[in-house]
PDB file of C-alpha atoms and ligand atoms in Angstrom:
ATOM      1  CA  MET A   1    -220.459 127.398  45.272  1.00 76.00           C
ATOM      2  CA  ILE A   2    -220.569 130.170  42.648  1.00 83.00           C
ATOM      3  CA  LYS A   3    -218.771 132.533  45.001  1.00 87.00           C
ATOM      4  CA  GLY A   4    -216.040 129.918  45.435  1.00 89.00           C
ATOM      5  CA  ALA A   5    -215.659 129.528  41.674  1.00 91.00           C
ATOM      6  CA  ILE A   6    -215.420 133.291  41.150  1.00 92.00           C
ATOM      7  CA  PHE A   7    -212.896 133.578  43.977  1.00 93.00           C
ATOM      8  CA  PHE A   8    -210.800 130.808  42.433  1.00 91.00           C
ATOM      9  CA  LEU A   9    -210.899 132.544  39.047  1.00 92.00           C
ATOM     10  CA  ILE A  10    -209.815 135.855  40.579  1.00 93.00           C
ATOM     11  CA  ILE A  11    -206.942 134.111  42.359  1.00 92.00           C
ATOM     12  CA  MET A  12    -205.783 132.497  39.113  1.00 90.00           C
ATOM     13  CA  VAL A  13    -205.956 135.808  37.217  1.00 90.00           C
ATOM     14  CA  ALA A  14    -204.109 137.568  40.046  1.00 89.00           C
ATOM     15  CA  ILE A  15    -201.361 134.949  40.021  1.00 86.00           C
ATOM     16  CA  GLY A  16    -201.014 135.380  36.253  1.00 84.00           C
ATOM     17  CA  LEU A  17    -200.877 139.175  36.501  1.00 84.00           C
ATOM     18  CA  ILE A  18    -198.406 139.156  39.394  1.00 82.00           C
ATOM     19  CA  GLY A  19    -196.225 136.591  37.657  1.00 77.00           C
ATOM     20  CA  ASN A  20    -196.223 138.703  34.522  1.00 77.00           C
ATOM     21  CA  ALA A  21    -195.392 141.852  36.489  1.00 80.00           C
ATOM     22  CA  ILE A  22    -192.528 140.270  38.418  1.00 79.00           C
ATOM     23  CA  ALA A  23    -190.948 138.318  35.584  1.00 74.00           C
ATOM     24  CA  PRO A  24    -192.357 138.988  32.135  1.00 70.00           C
ATOM     25  CA  GLY A  25    -192.120 135.977  29.880  1.00 68.00           C
ATOM     26  CA  SER A  26    -191.362 133.564  32.701  1.00 65.00           C
ATOM     27  CA  VAL A  27    -194.778 131.958  32.422  1.00 58.00           C
ATOM     28  CA  GLY A  28    -194.166 131.201  28.781  1.00 61.00           C
ATOM     29  CA  ARG A  29    -190.739 129.836  29.653  1.00 64.00           C
ATOM     30  CA  MET A  30    -192.283 127.600  32.321  1.00 61.00           C
ATOM     31  CA  VAL A  31    -194.770 126.236  29.804  1.00 56.00           C
ATOM     32  CA  ARG A  32    -191.965 125.639  27.342  1.00 59.00           C
ATOM     33  CA  ARG A  33    -189.908 123.886  30.027  1.00 61.00           C
ATOM     34  CA  GLN A  34    -192.732 121.413  30.509  1.00 58.00           C
ATOM     35  CA  LEU A  35    -192.455 120.526  26.828  1.00 53.00           C
ATOM     36  CA  PRO A  36    -188.720 119.977  26.421  1.00 59.00           C
ATOM     37  CA  LYS A  37    -187.408 119.739  22.924  1.00 64.00           C
ATOM     38  CA  ALA A  38    -186.770 116.100  22.182  1.00 69.00           C
ATOM     39  CA  SER A  39    -183.136 115.438  21.469  1.00 77.00           C
ATOM     40  CA  THR A  40    -182.473 114.513  17.897  1.00 79.00           C
ATOM     41  CA  CYS A  41    -179.509 112.877  16.253  1.00 81.00           C
ATOM     42  CA  PRO A  42    -177.112 115.494  14.876  1.00 82.00           C
ATOM     43  CA  ARG A  43    -176.302 113.280  11.905  1.00 83.00           C
ATOM     44  CA  CYS A  44    -179.651 111.996  10.682  1.00 86.00           C
ATOM     45  CA  GLY A  45    -182.114 114.086  12.702  1.00 82.00           C
ATOM     46  CA  ARG A  46    -184.042 111.162  14.121  1.00 82.00           C
ATOM     47  CA  TYR A  47    -185.436 111.379  17.640  1.00 80.00           C
ATOM     48  CA  LEU A  48    -183.180 109.811  20.255  1.00 78.00           C
ATOM     49  CA  PHE A  49    -184.656 107.675  23.013  1.00 73.00           C
ATOM     50  CA  GLY A  50    -182.519 106.873  26.029  1.00 70.00           C
ATOM     51  CA  LYS A  51    -178.776 107.389  26.168  1.00 68.00           C
ATOM     52  CA  THR A  52    -177.597 104.740  23.742  1.00 71.00           C
ATOM     53  CA  GLY A  53    -177.518 107.126  20.813  1.00 74.00           C
ATOM     54  CA  CYS A  54    -178.726 106.726  17.301  1.00 81.00           C
ATOM     55  CA  ASP A  55    -178.558 103.636  15.139  1.00 80.00           C
ATOM     56  CA  CYS A  56    -176.728 105.488  12.402  1.00 83.00           C
ATOM     57  CA  ARG A  57    -173.618 105.709  14.597  1.00 63.00           C
ATOM     58  CA  LYS A  58    -173.522 101.981  15.333  1.00 62.00           C
ATOM     59  CA  GLY A  59    -173.282 100.852  11.752  1.00 56.00           C
TER      60      GLY A  59
HETATM   61 ZN1   ZN B   1    -178.718 109.226  13.571  1.00 69.88          ZN
END
């Protein structure tokens, strides 16, 4: 069991090192892609949900 855990850790570290060596910064970009910047209204800055737009444009 412990051997398996150590092996898994080594694999994870190796993947991180190889990823960094092949494309530096790509890991950070991937993490950032998972947290996309929420679209905000250009007029009032409120967060937009869906595609209907902001309330400030309707009135
Ligand atoms: Zn707005």
